[in-house]
């Protein structure tokens, strides 16, 4: 795995959901080699509580579990969230469960037993997906990997990490509003986001943009102007 991409995984929170204690412990220990933030849950109910509180970027979940299985858990997540990456652990005998997952935007299926090769394939797929250039408008492309905007195929606009993350967030939620709370959780992480800091950040970013694509929704947040 590319060393630079491997380093990027370190700052991404991941949730592992598995009801077999021994299997979960092994998976969690493996994940800690790649990720600094690894959360774990024994069933879908516990997983959903952790998901709501910590907002992991990646979920790795088993399907067949007691109390609340993987299908029910994923359905709850997907009610309001189509962006979190979900990897499903499954066995050959789970066709009936897989049919229920078809419309739930699963990013990758991993056949049991999980090993390093299968995990690496899933993680590389995740990294590649999140590094593809994003078309914001006909004239404006966001290059995630190089952290820059390309305007009309010629003008290059360098971005800071937080600026890149904010634009990526707007694109991911282009049909909705990115709320102030979401901005604080995604961009400020463990720091407190003051209104002055946010206004200064938006002002500086707008000054960089060759076209106005950021619209403020008073008392709610921001959205893309398309």
Tab-separated table of C-alpha atoms in Angstrom:
chain	number	residue	atom	x	y	z
A	1	UNK	CA	0.000	0.000	0.000
A	2	UNK	CA	1.260	3.461	-0.903
A	3	UNK	CA	2.975	4.903	2.181
A	4	UNK	CA	1.319	8.295	1.841
A	5	UNK	CA	-2.126	6.733	1.505
A	6	UNK	CA	-1.383	4.461	4.455
A	7	UNK	CA	-0.635	7.548	6.551
A	8	UNK	CA	-3.984	9.043	5.590
A	9	UNK	CA	-5.820	6.087	7.113
A	10	UNK	CA	-4.362	6.930	10.504
A	11	UNK	CA	-6.666	9.939	10.891
A	12	UNK	CA	-9.833	8.136	9.765
A	13	UNK	CA	-12.157	6.700	12.456
A	14	UNK	CA	-13.484	3.175	11.832
A	15	UNK	CA	-16.146	1.065	13.576
A	16	UNK	CA	-15.954	-2.736	13.739
A	17	UNK	CA	-19.217	-4.601	14.449
A	18	UNK	CA	-18.944	-8.317	15.281
A	19	UNK	CA	-20.794	-10.377	17.918
A	20	UNK	CA	-18.135	-13.094	18.314
A	21	UNK	CA	-15.771	-11.711	20.960
A	22	UNK	CA	-12.688	-13.620	19.830
A	23	UNK	CA	-13.135	-12.731	16.156
A	24	UNK	CA	-13.854	-9.081	16.996
A	25	UNK	CA	-10.720	-8.810	19.137
A	26	UNK	CA	-8.549	-10.137	16.306
A	27	UNK	CA	-10.127	-7.777	13.743
A	28	UNK	CA	-9.820	-4.763	16.046
A	29	UNK	CA	-6.142	-5.480	16.714
A	30	UNK	CA	-5.536	-5.729	12.957
A	31	UNK	CA	-7.381	-2.477	12.296
A	32	UNK	CA	-5.282	-0.681	14.916
A	33	UNK	CA	-2.268	-1.271	12.671
A	34	UNK	CA	-3.892	1.017	10.079
A	35	UNK	CA	-6.126	3.329	12.128
A	36	UNK	CA	-5.610	5.384	15.281
A	37	UNK	CA	-9.349	5.558	16.039
A	38	UNK	CA	-10.925	2.086	16.145
A	39	UNK	CA	-14.326	1.598	17.792
A	40	UNK	CA	-16.016	-1.741	18.369
A	41	UNK	CA	-19.556	-3.026	18.959
A	42	UNK	CA	-21.132	-6.418	19.702
A	43	UNK	CA	-24.396	-5.934	17.796
A	44	UNK	CA	-26.329	-3.475	15.653
A	45	UNK	CA	-27.932	-1.639	18.569
A	46	UNK	CA	-24.615	-0.911	20.272
A	47	UNK	CA	-23.068	-0.108	16.889
A	48	UNK	CA	-25.706	2.497	16.076
A	49	UNK	CA	-25.127	4.292	19.389
A	50	UNK	CA	-21.381	4.403	18.708
A	51	UNK	CA	-21.983	5.480	15.107
A	52	UNK	CA	-24.203	8.392	16.192
A	53	UNK	CA	-21.708	9.584	18.801
A	54	UNK	CA	-18.352	9.141	17.022
A	55	UNK	CA	-19.399	9.427	13.330
A	56	UNK	CA	-16.846	6.942	11.915
A	57	UNK	CA	-15.874	7.353	8.257
A	58	UNK	CA	-15.807	3.581	7.724
A	59	UNK	CA	-17.997	0.811	9.148
A	60	UNK	CA	-16.891	-2.837	8.979
A	61	UNK	CA	-19.830	-4.990	10.030
A	62	UNK	CA	-20.828	-8.617	10.185
A	63	UNK	CA	-24.345	-9.467	8.961
A	64	UNK	CA	-25.607	-12.251	11.211
A	65	UNK	CA	-25.657	-11.023	14.811
A	66	UNK	CA	-27.946	-11.408	17.806
A	67	UNK	CA	-30.261	-8.607	19.029
A	68	UNK	CA	-29.850	-6.367	15.967
A	69	UNK	CA	-28.240	-7.839	12.858
A	70	UNK	CA	-26.111	-6.103	10.237
A	71	UNK	CA	-28.976	-5.541	7.812
A	72	UNK	CA	-31.100	-3.698	10.368
A	73	UNK	CA	-28.085	-1.669	11.508
A	74	UNK	CA	-27.128	-0.631	7.974
A	75	UNK	CA	-30.729	0.344	7.205
A	76	UNK	CA	-30.714	2.690	10.225
A	77	UNK	CA	-27.433	4.267	9.120
A	78	UNK	CA	-28.585	4.704	5.523
A	79	UNK	CA	-31.826	6.459	6.515
A	80	UNK	CA	-29.924	9.748	6.718
A	81	UNK	CA	-26.369	8.906	5.672
A	82	UNK	CA	-25.295	7.803	2.196
A	83	UNK	CA	-21.681	8.908	2.593
A	84	UNK	CA	-20.185	6.720	5.320
A	85	UNK	CA	-18.300	3.826	3.730
A	86	UNK	CA	-19.689	0.420	4.721
A	87	UNK	CA	-17.792	-2.860	4.360
A	88	UNK	CA	-19.860	-6.003	4.955
A	89	UNK	CA	-18.395	-9.263	6.256
A	90	UNK	CA	-20.334	-12.169	4.820
A	91	UNK	CA	-20.280	-15.922	4.203
A	92	UNK	CA	-21.345	-17.870	1.132
A	93	UNK	CA	-24.578	-18.940	2.876
A	94	UNK	CA	-25.874	-15.376	3.326
A	95	UNK	CA	-27.658	-14.865	-0.007
A	96	UNK	CA	-30.942	-14.008	1.722
A	97	UNK	CA	-29.202	-11.228	3.639
A	98	UNK	CA	-27.383	-9.941	0.572
A	99	UNK	CA	-30.691	-9.506	-1.245
A	100	UNK	CA	-31.789	-7.157	1.531
A	101	UNK	CA	-28.585	-5.124	1.128
A	102	UNK	CA	-28.828	-4.463	-2.613
A	103	UNK	CA	-30.383	-1.008	-2.236
A	104	UNK	CA	-28.383	0.045	0.828
A	105	UNK	CA	-25.305	1.400	-0.950
A	106	UNK	CA	-22.773	-1.119	0.358
A	107	UNK	CA	-19.249	-0.145	-0.685
A	108	UNK	CA	-17.516	-3.520	-0.455
A	109	UNK	CA	-18.275	-7.138	0.459
A	110	UNK	CA	-15.605	-9.171	2.234
A	111	UNK	CA	-15.977	-12.956	2.297
A	112	UNK	CA	-15.152	-14.636	5.586
A	113	UNK	CA	-12.682	-15.388	6.944
A	114	UNK	CA	-11.167	-11.905	6.906
A	115	UNK	CA	-7.433	-11.780	6.181
A	116	UNK	CA	-4.901	-9.043	5.445
A	117	UNK	CA	-5.189	-9.426	1.670
A	118	UNK	CA	-8.979	-8.967	1.705
A	119	UNK	CA	-8.748	-6.066	4.148
A	120	UNK	CA	-6.075	-4.348	2.044
A	121	UNK	CA	-8.236	-4.686	-1.071
A	122	UNK	CA	-11.143	-3.001	0.693
A	123	UNK	CA	-8.993	-0.201	2.123
A	124	UNK	CA	-7.275	0.502	-1.203
A	125	UNK	CA	-10.697	0.681	-2.845
A	126	UNK	CA	-11.769	3.174	-0.186
A	127	UNK	CA	-8.652	5.309	-0.643
A	128	UNK	CA	-8.867	5.286	-4.437
A	129	UNK	CA	-12.527	6.271	-4.351
A	130	UNK	CA	-11.786	9.163	-2.032
A	131	UNK	CA	-8.896	10.435	-4.161
A	132	UNK	CA	-10.594	10.690	-7.510
A	133	UNK	CA	-10.989	14.265	-8.846
A	134	UNK	CA	-14.476	15.652	-8.182
A	135	UNK	CA	-16.374	17.693	-10.739
A	136	UNK	CA	-17.969	20.596	-8.843
A	137	UNK	CA	-19.123	22.538	-11.920
A	138	UNK	CA	-18.397	22.318	-15.648
A	139	UNK	CA	-15.382	24.593	-15.152
A	140	UNK	CA	-14.256	23.645	-11.656
A	141	UNK	CA	-12.606	20.356	-10.639
A	142	UNK	CA	-11.508	19.448	-7.105
A	143	UNK	CA	-8.380	17.282	-7.102
A	144	UNK	CA	-8.497	15.527	-3.733
A	145	UNK	CA	-5.086	13.889	-3.978
A	146	UNK	CA	-3.172	17.020	-4.993
A	147	UNK	CA	-5.347	19.231	-2.759
A	148	UNK	CA	-6.079	21.823	-5.417
A	149	UNK	CA	-8.822	23.243	-7.626
A	150	UNK	CA	-8.526	23.246	-11.405
A	151	UNK	CA	-10.433	26.031	-13.147
A	152	UNK	CA	-11.176	25.760	-16.874
A	153	UNK	CA	-8.453	23.089	-17.247
A	154	UNK	CA	-5.733	25.676	-16.788
A	155	UNK	CA	-5.803	27.704	-13.575
A	156	UNK	CA	-4.508	25.836	-10.493
A	157	UNK	CA	-5.700	26.974	-7.068
A	158	UNK	CA	-3.865	25.380	-4.093
A	159	UNK	CA	-6.000	24.535	-1.068
A	160	UNK	CA	-5.370	23.988	2.597
A	161	UNK	CA	-6.531	20.682	4.052
A	162	UNK	CA	-9.545	22.199	5.799
A	163	UNK	CA	-10.564	24.012	2.613
A	164	UNK	CA	-10.342	20.781	0.624
A	165	UNK	CA	-12.325	18.901	3.274
A	166	UNK	CA	-15.023	21.587	3.331
A	167	UNK	CA	-15.488	21.582	-0.442
A	168	UNK	CA	-15.561	17.789	-0.443
A	169	UNK	CA	-18.226	17.894	2.274
A	170	UNK	CA	-20.332	20.311	0.224
A	171	UNK	CA	-20.092	18.035	-2.814
A	172	UNK	CA	-21.026	14.927	-0.816
A	173	UNK	CA	-24.123	16.730	0.436
A	174	UNK	CA	-24.819	18.761	-2.697
A	175	UNK	CA	-28.564	18.091	-2.448
A	176	UNK	CA	-28.810	19.200	1.166
A	177	UNK	CA	-27.408	21.692	3.676
A	178	UNK	CA	-24.113	21.123	5.470
A	179	UNK	CA	-25.022	22.248	8.975
A	180	UNK	CA	-22.816	24.193	11.358
A	181	UNK	CA	-22.686	21.115	13.613
A	182	UNK	CA	-21.507	18.907	10.739
A	183	UNK	CA	-18.816	21.434	9.821
A	184	UNK	CA	-17.551	21.531	13.393
A	185	UNK	CA	-17.547	17.721	13.688
A	186	UNK	CA	-15.871	17.127	10.313
A	187	UNK	CA	-13.431	20.033	10.073
A	188	UNK	CA	-12.638	21.228	13.571
A	189	UNK	CA	-12.535	17.709	15.060
A	190	UNK	CA	-11.657	18.016	18.761
A	191	UNK	CA	-11.395	21.815	18.682
A	192	UNK	CA	-14.204	24.264	19.339
A	193	UNK	CA	-15.428	26.115	16.243
A	194	UNK	CA	-16.280	29.737	17.025
A	195	UNK	CA	-18.539	31.737	14.709
A	196	UNK	CA	-15.654	34.153	14.100
A	197	UNK	CA	-13.332	31.302	13.085
A	198	UNK	CA	-15.931	29.895	10.681
A	199	UNK	CA	-16.685	33.278	9.102
A	200	UNK	CA	-12.978	33.978	8.610
A	201	UNK	CA	-12.481	30.533	7.091
A	202	UNK	CA	-15.372	30.984	4.629
A	203	UNK	CA	-14.236	34.514	3.733
A	204	UNK	CA	-10.687	33.334	2.951
A	205	UNK	CA	-11.942	30.374	0.908
A	206	UNK	CA	-14.364	32.505	-1.112
A	207	UNK	CA	-11.521	34.887	-1.925
A	208	UNK	CA	-9.635	31.975	-3.490
A	209	UNK	CA	-12.501	30.716	-5.622
A	210	UNK	CA	-12.774	31.957	-9.224
A	211	UNK	CA	-16.577	31.562	-9.089
A	212	UNK	CA	-19.057	31.765	-6.247
A	213	UNK	CA	-20.136	28.227	-5.329
A	214	UNK	CA	-20.756	28.617	-1.577
A	215	UNK	CA	-24.172	29.754	-0.366
A	216	UNK	CA	-24.931	30.543	3.273
A	217	UNK	CA	-28.252	29.327	4.636
A	218	UNK	CA	-28.897	31.608	7.651
A	219	UNK	CA	-29.001	29.825	11.033
A	220	UNK	CA	-28.423	26.445	9.371
A	221	UNK	CA	-25.167	26.143	7.403
A	222	UNK	CA	-23.900	26.135	3.831
A	223	UNK	CA	-24.737	24.536	0.506
A	224	UNK	CA	-23.360	24.457	-3.019
A	225	UNK	CA	-24.425	26.987	-5.636
A	226	UNK	CA	-24.625	24.956	-8.832
